[in-house]
Coordinates of C-alpha atoms in Angstrom, one line a residue:
M1 CA -73.7 175.2 184.7
Q2 CA -73.4 171.7 183.3
A3 CA -74.8 170.3 186.5
L4 CA -77.8 172.7 186.3
I5 CA -78.5 171.7 182.7
L6 CA -78.4 168.0 183.4
N7 CA -80.3 168.3 186.6
Q8 CA -83.2 170.1 184.9
Y9 CA -83.0 167.6 182.1
K10 CA -83.5 164.7 184.5
E11 CA -86.5 166.5 186.1
Q12 CA -88.2 167.1 182.8
V13 CA -87.5 163.6 181.5
A14 CA -89.2 162.3 184.7
V15 CA -92.2 164.7 184.2
N16 CA -92.4 163.7 180.5
N17 CA -92.9 160.1 181.7
G18 CA -95.3 160.7 184.5
I19 CA -92.6 160.2 187.3
N20 CA -92.7 162.5 190.3
L21 CA -89.0 163.5 190.8
K22 CA -87.2 166.5 192.3
P23 CA -83.5 165.9 191.6
V24 CA -81.0 167.5 194.0
I25 CA -77.5 168.8 193.5
L26 CA -74.7 168.7 196.1
F27 CA -72.0 171.3 195.9
K28 CA -69.0 170.0 197.7
A29 CA -66.3 172.4 199.1
Q30 CA -62.8 171.1 199.9
R31 CA -61.9 172.0 203.4
T32 CA -63.4 175.2 204.9
I33 CA -66.8 176.6 205.6
A34 CA -65.6 179.9 204.0
Q35 CA -65.1 178.0 200.8
S36 CA -68.6 176.6 200.9
Q37 CA -70.1 179.9 201.7
E38 CA -68.3 181.5 198.7
N39 CA -69.5 178.6 196.5
K40 CA -73.1 179.4 197.6
A41 CA -72.7 183.1 197.0
N42 CA -71.3 182.5 193.6
F43 CA -74.1 180.1 192.8
H44 CA -76.8 182.6 193.7
K45 CA -75.1 185.3 191.6
L46 CA -75.0 182.9 188.7
I47 CA -78.7 182.0 189.1
N48 CA -79.9 185.6 189.5
E49 CA -77.9 186.8 186.5
L50 CA -78.5 183.7 184.3
T51 CA -79.1 184.5 180.6
T52 CA -80.0 182.6 177.5
D53 CA -76.5 183.3 176.1
Q54 CA -74.9 181.5 179.1
I55 CA -77.2 178.5 178.4
D56 CA -76.5 178.5 174.7
S57 CA -72.7 178.6 175.3
F58 CA -73.0 174.9 176.4
R59 CA -74.7 173.8 173.2
E60 CA -71.2 173.1 171.7
S61 CA -70.3 170.7 174.6
G62 CA -68.7 167.5 173.4
L63 CA -70.5 165.4 176.0
E64 CA -73.3 163.3 174.4
I65 CA -75.4 163.5 177.6
V66 CA -75.4 167.4 177.3
Q67 CA -76.3 167.2 173.6
R68 CA -79.1 164.8 174.5
A69 CA -80.4 167.3 177.1
F70 CA -80.5 170.1 174.6
R71 CA -82.2 168.0 172.0
F72 CA -84.8 167.2 174.6
F73 CA -85.2 170.9 175.6
D74 CA -85.5 172.0 172.0
E75 CA -88.6 169.8 171.6
K76 CA -90.2 170.9 174.9
M77 CA -89.4 174.6 175.6
T78 CA -87.5 177.7 174.6
T79 CA -84.1 178.6 176.0
E80 CA -85.8 181.5 177.8
A81 CA -88.3 179.1 179.4
L82 CA -85.4 177.0 180.5
V83 CA -83.7 180.0 182.1
Q84 CA -86.9 180.8 184.0
R85 CA -87.3 177.2 185.2
L86 CA -83.7 177.2 186.5
K87 CA -84.2 180.5 188.3
E88 CA -87.4 179.3 189.9
A89 CA -86.1 175.9 190.9
F90 CA -82.8 177.1 192.4
R91 CA -83.8 180.4 194.0
E92 CA -82.1 181.1 197.3
E93 CA -84.9 179.7 199.6
H94 CA -84.6 176.3 197.7
C95 CA -80.9 176.0 198.7
L96 CA -79.4 174.8 202.0
S97 CA -76.1 175.4 203.6
V98 CA -74.9 172.5 205.9
N99 CA -71.4 173.4 207.0
N100 CA -71.5 172.9 210.7
D101 CA -73.3 171.0 213.4
K102 CA -75.7 173.9 214.1
E103 CA -76.8 174.2 210.5
K104 CA -77.1 170.4 210.1
E105 CA -79.2 170.2 213.3
T106 CA -81.4 173.1 212.2
Y107 CA -82.1 171.6 208.7
Q108 CA -82.0 167.9 209.7
L109 CA -85.7 167.3 208.9
R110 CA -85.3 168.8 205.4
L111 CA -82.2 166.9 204.8
N112 CA -83.8 163.6 205.7
N113 CA -86.9 164.0 203.5
L114 CA -85.5 165.5 200.4
E115 CA -87.6 163.1 198.3
D116 CA -90.8 164.5 199.8
K117 CA -92.8 166.3 197.1
N118 CA -93.5 169.2 199.6
N119 CA -89.8 169.7 200.3
P120 CA -88.6 172.4 197.9
I121 CA -84.8 172.0 198.4
R122 CA -82.9 171.5 195.2
A123 CA -79.3 172.3 196.2
I124 CA -77.1 171.5 199.2
F125 CA -73.8 173.3 200.0
A126 CA -71.5 171.4 202.3
V127 CA -67.9 170.7 203.3
Q128 CA -67.7 167.4 205.3
K129 CA -70.8 167.3 207.4
L130 CA -72.7 165.0 204.9
N131 CA -69.9 162.6 204.3
E132 CA -71.3 160.0 206.7
G133 CA -74.8 159.1 207.9
W134 CA -76.7 160.7 205.1
D135 CA -78.6 158.7 202.5
V136 CA -80.9 160.3 199.9
L137 CA -82.6 158.8 196.9
N138 CA -82.9 161.9 194.7
L139 CA -79.3 163.1 194.7
F140 CA -78.5 163.1 191.0
D141 CA -75.5 165.5 190.7
I142 CA -72.4 166.2 192.8
V143 CA -70.3 169.1 192.0
R144 CA -66.7 169.0 193.2
C145 CA -65.9 172.7 193.7
Y146 CA -62.1 172.4 193.9
E147 CA -59.2 170.9 191.9
A148 CA -56.7 169.6 194.4
R149 CA -55.8 165.9 194.8
D150 CA -54.3 164.3 197.9
S151 CA -52.8 161.1 196.5
G152 CA -49.2 160.0 196.7
K153 CA -47.1 157.9 194.3
N154 CA -48.5 154.5 195.3
R155 CA -51.7 155.2 197.2
I156 CA -55.1 156.8 196.9
G157 CA -55.6 159.6 199.3
K158 CA -58.1 159.7 202.1
T159 CA -60.0 162.6 200.5
T160 CA -60.4 160.6 197.3
I161 CA -61.7 157.6 199.3
S162 CA -64.1 159.9 201.1
E163 CA -65.3 161.3 197.8
A164 CA -65.8 157.8 196.5
Q165 CA -67.9 156.9 199.6
L166 CA -69.9 160.1 199.0
I167 CA -70.6 159.1 195.4
G168 CA -71.7 155.7 196.7
R169 CA -74.3 157.3 199.0
G170 CA -75.4 159.6 196.2
A171 CA -75.8 156.7 193.9
R172 CA -78.7 155.2 195.8
Y173 CA -81.2 154.1 193.3
F174 CA -84.3 156.4 192.8
P175 CA -87.2 154.0 192.6
F176 CA -89.7 154.4 189.8
V177 CA -92.0 152.2 187.7
F178 CA -92.3 152.2 183.9
P179 CA -94.2 150.0 181.4
D180 CA -92.3 146.7 181.1
H181 CA -90.2 147.6 184.1
T182 CA -92.5 147.7 187.2
D183 CA -90.1 146.6 189.9
K184 CA -89.5 150.1 191.2
F185 CA -86.3 149.1 193.1
R186 CA -84.6 147.4 190.2
R187 CA -82.4 149.0 187.6
K188 CA -84.2 148.9 184.2
F189 CA -82.0 150.2 181.4
D190 CA -78.5 148.7 181.8
A191 CA -79.0 146.9 178.6
D192 CA -80.7 149.8 176.8
L193 CA -78.2 152.6 177.1
D194 CA -80.1 154.8 174.7
H195 CA -83.4 154.8 176.5
E196 CA -84.6 158.3 177.6
L197 CA -85.1 157.1 181.2
R198 CA -81.6 155.7 181.5
V199 CA -80.6 159.2 182.8
L200 CA -82.7 158.6 185.9
E201 CA -80.4 155.7 186.8
E202 CA -77.3 157.8 186.6
L203 CA -75.5 159.9 189.1
H204 CA -73.2 162.6 187.6
Y205 CA -70.1 163.6 189.4
H206 CA -68.8 167.0 188.0
S207 CA -65.2 167.9 188.4
I208 CA -62.4 169.6 186.6
H209 CA -61.0 167.1 184.0
D210 CA -58.0 165.4 185.5
S211 CA -57.3 161.9 184.1
R212 CA -55.2 160.8 187.1
Y213 CA -57.9 161.9 189.5
I214 CA -60.6 160.1 187.5
S215 CA -58.5 157.0 187.4
E216 CA -58.1 157.1 191.2
I217 CA -61.7 157.8 192.0
R218 CA -62.7 154.9 189.7
T219 CA -60.2 152.6 191.5
A220 CA -61.6 153.7 194.9
L221 CA -65.1 153.0 193.8
I222 CA -64.1 149.5 192.6
D223 CA -62.1 148.8 195.8
H224 CA -65.1 149.7 198.0
G225 CA -67.6 147.6 196.0
M226 CA -69.4 150.5 194.5
M227 CA -68.5 149.8 190.9
D228 CA -68.0 146.5 189.0
A229 CA -64.5 146.0 187.6
R230 CA -66.0 143.9 184.8
P231 CA -69.5 142.4 184.1
E232 CA -70.1 138.7 184.1
T233 CA -71.8 137.4 180.9
R234 CA -73.6 134.1 180.5
E235 CA -75.1 132.5 177.3
L236 CA -78.8 131.5 177.6
K237 CA -79.6 129.0 174.7
L238 CA -82.5 126.9 173.9
K239 CA -81.9 123.2 173.7
D240 CA -81.6 121.8 170.2
A241 CA -84.1 119.0 171.2
F242 CA -86.7 121.6 172.2
K243 CA -86.3 123.4 168.8
E244 CA -87.4 120.1 167.2
T245 CA -90.7 120.0 169.1
A246 CA -94.1 120.8 167.8
L247 CA -94.5 123.4 170.5
Y248 CA -91.5 125.3 169.4
K249 CA -92.2 125.0 165.7
H250 CA -96.0 125.6 165.7
G251 CA -96.9 126.6 169.3
V252 CA -98.0 130.0 170.5
V253 CA -97.7 132.1 173.7
W254 CA -100.8 134.2 174.6
L255 CA -100.0 137.8 175.6
N256 CA -102.0 141.0 176.1
K257 CA -101.1 144.5 175.0
Q258 CA -100.5 147.8 176.7
V259 CA -102.8 150.5 175.2
P260 CA -103.4 154.2 176.1
K261 CA -105.7 154.6 179.1
D262 CA -109.3 155.5 178.2
Y263 CA -110.4 158.6 180.1
E264 CA -113.8 158.9 178.4
H265 CA -115.6 158.6 181.7
V266 CA -113.8 161.6 183.2
K267 CA -116.0 164.6 183.4
S268 CA -114.5 166.6 186.2
L269 CA -111.2 167.0 188.1
T270 CA -112.5 164.8 190.9
D271 CA -113.2 162.0 188.5
L272 CA -109.5 162.2 187.6
A273 CA -107.9 162.4 191.0
N274 CA -108.7 162.6 194.7
L275 CA -107.7 166.2 195.0
S276 CA -106.8 167.5 198.4
V277 CA -107.7 171.0 197.2
K278 CA -111.3 169.9 196.7
Q279 CA -111.5 168.7 200.4
K280 CA -109.6 171.7 201.8
N281 CA -108.9 175.0 200.0
Y282 CA -105.4 175.6 198.8
E283 CA -103.8 178.2 201.2
H284 CA -101.7 181.1 200.1
T285 CA -100.0 183.5 202.6
I286 CA -99.4 187.1 201.7
Y287 CA -96.4 188.3 203.8
T288 CA -96.4 191.8 205.2
G289 CA -92.7 192.5 205.0
A290 CA -93.0 194.5 208.2
G291 CA -90.4 194.2 211.0
G292 CA -88.9 195.8 214.0
V293 CA -85.4 197.0 215.0
T294 CA -84.0 196.4 218.5
T295 CA -81.0 198.3 220.0
I296 CA -79.3 195.8 222.2
M297 CA -77.5 198.2 224.5
E298 CA -80.6 200.4 225.1
N299 CA -83.2 197.6 225.2
G300 CA -85.2 199.8 222.8
E301 CA -87.4 198.5 220.1
T302 CA -89.1 200.1 217.2
P303 CA -92.6 198.7 217.2
V304 CA -93.8 196.6 214.3
Q305 CA -96.6 198.1 212.4
Q306 CA -99.7 196.0 212.9
R307 CA -101.7 195.0 209.8
N308 CA -104.8 192.9 209.1
Q309 CA -103.9 189.2 209.7
S310 CA -107.3 187.8 208.8
S311 CA -108.0 185.1 206.1
R312 CA -110.4 185.1 203.2
D313 CA -111.8 182.4 200.9
V314 CA -111.8 183.5 197.2
K315 CA -113.3 181.3 194.5
V316 CA -111.1 180.9 191.5
I317 CA -114.0 182.0 189.3
D318 CA -113.9 185.3 191.2
I319 CA -110.3 186.0 190.4
E320 CA -109.7 188.0 187.2
Q321 CA -109.6 185.6 184.3
N322 CA -106.5 187.2 182.8
I323 CA -104.6 186.4 186.1
V324 CA -105.8 182.8 186.0
K325 CA -105.0 182.4 182.3
S326 CA -101.5 183.8 183.0
A327 CA -100.9 181.2 185.7
I328 CA -102.1 178.5 183.3
A329 CA -99.9 179.7 180.6
R330 CA -96.8 179.4 182.9
N331 CA -97.4 175.7 183.5
P332 CA -97.0 173.4 180.4
F333 CA -99.1 170.7 182.1
F334 CA -102.2 172.9 181.6
T335 CA -102.1 173.4 177.9
F336 CA -105.4 172.7 176.3
T337 CA -103.9 169.7 174.4
S338 CA -102.5 168.2 177.6
L339 CA -105.8 168.8 179.5
K340 CA -107.8 167.1 176.7
R341 CA -105.8 163.9 177.1
Y342 CA -107.2 163.5 180.6
L343 CA -110.4 165.6 180.4
P344 CA -111.8 164.5 177.1
H345 CA -115.1 166.4 177.6
L346 CA -113.4 169.7 178.2
T347 CA -114.3 172.2 175.4
S348 CA -112.0 175.2 176.1
I349 CA -109.6 176.8 178.6
R350 CA -112.5 179.2 179.5
E351 CA -114.6 176.2 180.6
F352 CA -111.6 174.9 182.6
I353 CA -111.5 178.2 184.5
T354 CA -115.2 178.8 185.0
S355 CA -116.9 175.4 185.2
E356 CA -117.8 173.9 188.6
N357 CA -116.4 170.6 187.3
Y358 CA -112.9 172.1 187.0
L359 CA -111.2 175.2 188.5
G360 CA -114.5 177.0 188.9
G361 CA -115.4 174.6 191.7
L362 CA -112.3 175.4 193.7
A363 CA -111.3 178.2 196.1
I364 CA -108.1 179.6 197.5
T365 CA -107.8 180.7 201.2
F366 CA -105.7 183.9 201.4
K367 CA -104.0 184.6 204.7
G368 CA -101.8 187.4 206.0
D369 CA -102.1 191.1 204.9
L370 CA -105.4 191.2 203.0
S371 CA -105.7 195.0 203.2
D372 CA -105.3 195.4 199.4
L373 CA -106.1 191.9 198.2
E374 CA -108.4 193.1 195.4
G375 CA -105.5 195.1 193.8
N376 CA -102.7 192.7 194.7
C377 CA -102.4 191.0 191.3
P378 CA -99.0 189.4 192.0
A379 CA -100.3 187.7 195.1
K380 CA -103.3 186.3 193.2
L381 CA -101.1 185.2 190.4
S382 CA -98.7 183.4 192.8
A383 CA -101.7 181.8 194.5
C384 CA -103.1 180.5 191.3
E385 CA -99.7 179.1 190.3
G386 CA -99.4 177.3 193.6
L387 CA -102.9 175.9 193.2
L388 CA -102.2 174.6 189.7
S389 CA -98.9 173.1 190.9
Q390 CA -100.6 171.3 193.6
I391 CA -103.3 170.0 191.2
E392 CA -100.6 168.9 188.7
S393 CA -98.7 167.0 191.4
E394 CA -101.8 165.1 192.7
I395 CA -103.1 164.3 189.2
R396 CA -99.7 162.9 188.1
E397 CA -99.7 160.6 191.2
D398 CA -103.2 159.3 190.5
I399 CA -103.3 159.0 186.7
T400 CA -101.9 156.3 184.5
E401 CA -101.1 156.6 180.9
Y402 CA -101.9 153.0 180.0
E403 CA -104.0 150.0 180.7
G404 CA -103.6 146.3 179.8
T405 CA -106.1 144.8 177.4
K406 CA -108.2 141.9 178.5
H407 CA -107.9 140.4 175.0
F408 CA -105.0 138.1 174.6
Y409 CA -103.4 137.5 171.2
A410 CA -101.1 134.7 170.0
Q411 CA -97.4 135.1 169.3
Q412 CA -95.3 132.3 167.8
I413 CA -93.1 130.8 170.5
R414 CA -90.1 130.5 168.1
A415 CA -90.3 134.3 167.6
V416 CA -90.6 135.2 171.3
F417 CA -88.1 132.8 172.9
I418 CA -84.6 133.3 171.4
D419 CA -81.1 132.8 172.6
K420 CA -79.7 135.6 174.7
T421 CA -76.5 136.9 176.4
L422 CA -77.1 137.8 180.0
K423 CA -75.0 140.3 181.9
F424 CA -74.6 140.0 185.7
N425 CA -72.7 141.9 188.4
V426 CA -69.6 140.2 189.7
D427 CA -70.3 137.7 192.5
T428 CA -74.1 137.7 192.0
P429 CA -75.5 134.3 192.9
R430 CA -77.6 134.3 189.8
A431 CA -74.5 134.0 187.6
D432 CA -73.9 130.5 189.1
G433 CA -76.0 127.9 187.2
S434 CA -74.0 124.9 188.4
D435 CA -76.2 123.8 191.3
L436 CA -79.1 122.7 189.1
A437 CA -77.0 122.1 185.9
Y438 CA -77.6 118.3 185.9
L439 CA -81.3 118.5 186.5
V440 CA -81.7 121.1 183.8
K441 CA -79.6 119.1 181.4
V442 CA -81.5 115.8 181.7
S443 CA -85.0 117.3 182.0
D444 CA -86.5 117.3 178.5
W445 CA -89.3 119.6 179.9
F446 CA -86.8 122.4 180.6
A447 CA -86.4 124.3 177.3
F448 CA -83.1 126.1 177.9
E449 CA -79.7 124.6 178.4
S450 CA -79.0 126.5 181.6
L451 CA -80.9 128.2 184.5
Y452 CA -79.5 131.4 186.0
G453 CA -81.9 132.2 188.7
T454 CA -82.5 133.1 192.3
S455 CA -82.8 130.6 195.1
E456 CA -86.6 130.8 194.9
E457 CA -86.6 130.2 191.2
K458 CA -84.4 127.2 191.5
A459 CA -86.5 125.8 194.3
F460 CA -89.6 126.2 192.1
V461 CA -87.9 124.2 189.3
Q462 CA -87.1 121.4 191.8
M463 CA -90.7 121.4 192.9
L464 CA -92.0 121.3 189.4
D465 CA -89.7 118.3 188.6
R466 CA -91.5 116.4 191.4
W467 CA -94.9 117.5 190.2
I468 CA -94.2 116.4 186.6
Q469 CA -93.2 112.9 187.9
E470 CA -96.6 112.7 189.7
S471 CA -98.6 114.1 186.7
E472 CA -97.3 112.4 183.7
K473 CA -100.4 110.2 183.4
M474 CA -102.6 113.3 183.0
Y475 CA -100.5 115.7 180.9
D476 CA -97.9 115.5 178.2
D477 CA -95.9 118.0 176.1
I478 CA -94.9 119.7 179.4
Y479 CA -92.4 122.5 178.8
L480 CA -91.1 125.2 181.1
L481 CA -89.5 128.3 179.5
R482 CA -87.5 130.9 181.4
N483 CA -88.6 134.5 180.6
E484 CA -85.4 136.6 180.6
G485 CA -87.0 139.7 179.2
H486 CA -88.5 137.7 176.3
F487 CA -92.0 139.1 176.9
S488 CA -94.2 141.2 179.1
I489 CA -97.8 141.1 180.1
Y490 CA -99.7 144.2 181.3
N491 CA -101.7 144.8 184.4
F492 CA -105.3 145.4 183.4
S493 CA -105.9 148.4 185.5
D494 CA -102.8 150.6 184.9
G495 CA -100.9 148.9 182.1
R496 CA -97.8 148.2 184.3
G497 CA -95.5 145.8 182.5
F498 CA -94.8 142.5 184.2
Q499 CA -92.3 139.8 183.0
P500 CA -93.3 136.6 184.8
D501 CA -90.2 134.5 185.5
F502 CA -91.6 131.4 183.8
V503 CA -94.3 130.2 181.5
L504 CA -95.4 126.6 181.6
F505 CA -97.0 124.8 178.7
S506 CA -98.9 121.5 179.0
R507 CA -101.6 119.5 177.3
E508 CA -104.2 117.1 178.6
K509 CA -104.0 113.4 177.7
N510 CA -107.7 112.7 177.8
G511 CA -108.2 113.5 174.1
A512 CA -109.7 117.0 174.7
S513 CA -106.7 118.6 172.9
L514 CA -106.8 121.3 175.5
S515 CA -103.5 123.1 176.1
Y516 CA -102.6 125.1 179.2
Q517 CA -100.4 128.2 179.5
L518 CA -99.4 129.2 183.1
F519 CA -97.6 132.3 184.1
I520 CA -95.5 131.7 187.2
E521 CA -93.5 134.1 189.4
P522 CA -91.3 132.6 192.2
K523 CA -90.3 135.3 194.7
G524 CA -88.7 135.5 198.1
E525 CA -91.0 136.4 200.9
H526 CA -89.1 139.6 201.6
L527 CA -90.2 140.9 198.2
S528 CA -93.9 140.0 198.7
A529 CA -94.9 143.5 199.7
N530 CA -93.4 145.1 196.6
D531 CA -94.9 142.4 194.4
Q532 CA -98.4 142.3 195.7
W533 CA -99.8 143.9 192.6
K534 CA -98.2 141.2 190.5
E535 CA -99.8 138.4 192.5
A536 CA -103.2 140.2 192.3
F537 CA -102.7 140.4 188.5
L538 CA -101.9 136.7 188.3
K539 CA -105.0 135.9 190.3
E540 CA -107.1 138.2 188.1
I541 CA -105.9 136.4 185.0
C542 CA -106.8 133.1 186.6
A543 CA -110.3 134.3 187.5
E544 CA -110.9 135.8 184.1
Y545 CA -109.6 132.9 181.9
H546 CA -109.7 129.8 184.1
S547 CA -112.9 128.6 182.3
K548 CA -112.4 130.4 179.0
I549 CA -111.1 128.8 175.9
L550 CA -109.2 131.3 173.7
T551 CA -109.8 129.7 170.3
E552 CA -111.9 126.8 169.1
N553 CA -109.4 125.5 166.5
S554 CA -106.6 124.8 169.0
K555 CA -108.0 125.1 172.5
Y556 CA -106.0 127.1 175.0
R557 CA -106.5 128.2 178.6
V558 CA -104.3 131.0 179.9
I559 CA -103.8 130.9 183.7
G560 CA -102.0 133.0 186.2
V561 CA -100.7 131.1 189.3
P562 CA -100.2 133.0 192.5
S563 CA -96.6 133.6 193.3
F564 CA -94.5 130.7 194.7
Y565 CA -92.8 131.6 198.0
H566 CA -90.4 128.7 198.8
E567 CA -89.7 129.4 202.4
R568 CA -93.2 129.0 203.8
Y569 CA -95.8 128.5 201.1
E570 CA -94.7 125.6 198.9
N571 CA -97.7 123.4 199.7
Q572 CA -100.1 126.3 199.3
F573 CA -98.6 127.0 195.9
K574 CA -99.0 123.3 194.9
D575 CA -102.7 123.4 195.8
D576 CA -103.2 126.6 193.8
F577 CA -101.2 125.1 190.9
N578 CA -103.3 121.9 190.8
A579 CA -106.5 123.9 191.2
A580 CA -105.6 126.0 188.2
L581 CA -105.2 122.9 186.1
K582 CA -108.5 121.3 187.1
P583 CA -111.2 121.1 184.5
A584 CA -113.7 123.9 184.6
T585 CA -117.0 124.8 182.9
R586 CA -115.6 126.0 179.6
T587 CA -116.8 128.9 177.5
S588 CA -115.3 130.3 174.4
E589 CA -113.9 133.9 174.4
Q590 CA -115.8 136.1 172.0

């Protein structure tokens, strides 16, 4: 039950933050297929007979994560609604048994694409068949359905090691983006343990409490490199000499803001998302329930009763409004308040149902037994629910909650750039700052005492050192500051947060009193595909502000420099870098 509560909590946290997630639970039997089959039967009985009292009995749990889940549910839904969601999510056809080679082969496609939004599977029941060769990104809970341990006095048993390896596979990171944290493949909340989305970075392994077993499984995880024995910490401090500079005392860094997305232009569903149900009707099949019986020994068969198997298109506006309203009421996404956020010109739920701009412009294709479609209210209700679910899924994929302002504002450098304690995994190359320690120490232009960076970031610093030696006649007050989560800028189109690795400040020597601020992002070429939007954003900043002076009193130009890829594109980056600093026809920002 605890796994069900936490699993539903993770799904709803994701929904609440615009993340498309279908978390899966694995129920692990100890040795035999019979045990796994019994676990599955007991699970279906639990789901079918689930009551609000059973849910409420867990409200007294001493686990903070469970308490957090109930606080979340209490703000979003009733306990009865939670029960109904669990019954719907984990009904029998949404559960797979994978206990032998035949079952595994039959369901291989479903097992390999559990992350697919059209794959309804939420629970897997297995013994050993998934211990190897199975990787899934949306496995968030593993339930150990047995109590036995197999360890001896001085060793960890093979079963415990196997379980640790299973946890390691289950702990594959589910990629998602979030404002300020837009690298979808990077953990985001290790330093913010209270953040709501932290739960999407956690795998929960549920077992009977046994302190010795917990100690053994932890040791096995550490031994196999799946858990850090201890974190490495490093101090990142500004140089005292930099704190005495005019830039630190009086200078500013120009940043933009993340604001709610303006949907004022949206006047129809198709303005909001590229809906597949607008291009092709949503299809709903009405199953006949008819069948036949064959007597093997006599080769006899009772014929199947033939029924009408035609199809029919029905406009949503032609379905009884009480049925459509009931389907809408069952999906929290379609409350009037929620709809008004994305459809600001909508005046009522009635308009949402009847207008050609909304549901009134859509139709459902019914297939199967249509002999009594007019009177088959359950089928029409189910079809409307499916249509709404499809619309919700596609809207959530297309919409963004935020956008980045094109207006930049000034923040005091001394308020933004502060000393920090950094935490690294053991053996990470970033924790080693020794290779450029001397260069960093003797370079007045490098603001921090140390550099803990990737090989690309260190290569950029070396390149910049050469550039500064060549450019001292043209610029002074050159300072490079490392951005270790000190600030974010926000993509203009969707508000995704971006933390450029460096920001460079410089000032012309020609008496124009013009200062430059450059956002710089060194990356390895293998990451370029994931970071293309960042490079496009930097180029957009450069195009927008290259010739624009932000303030007349102290003249600033904000520039985004395309990403630096050390392995192949250093000279190209130098050209872009120098071009960004060339004088341009200057206009003042209004």
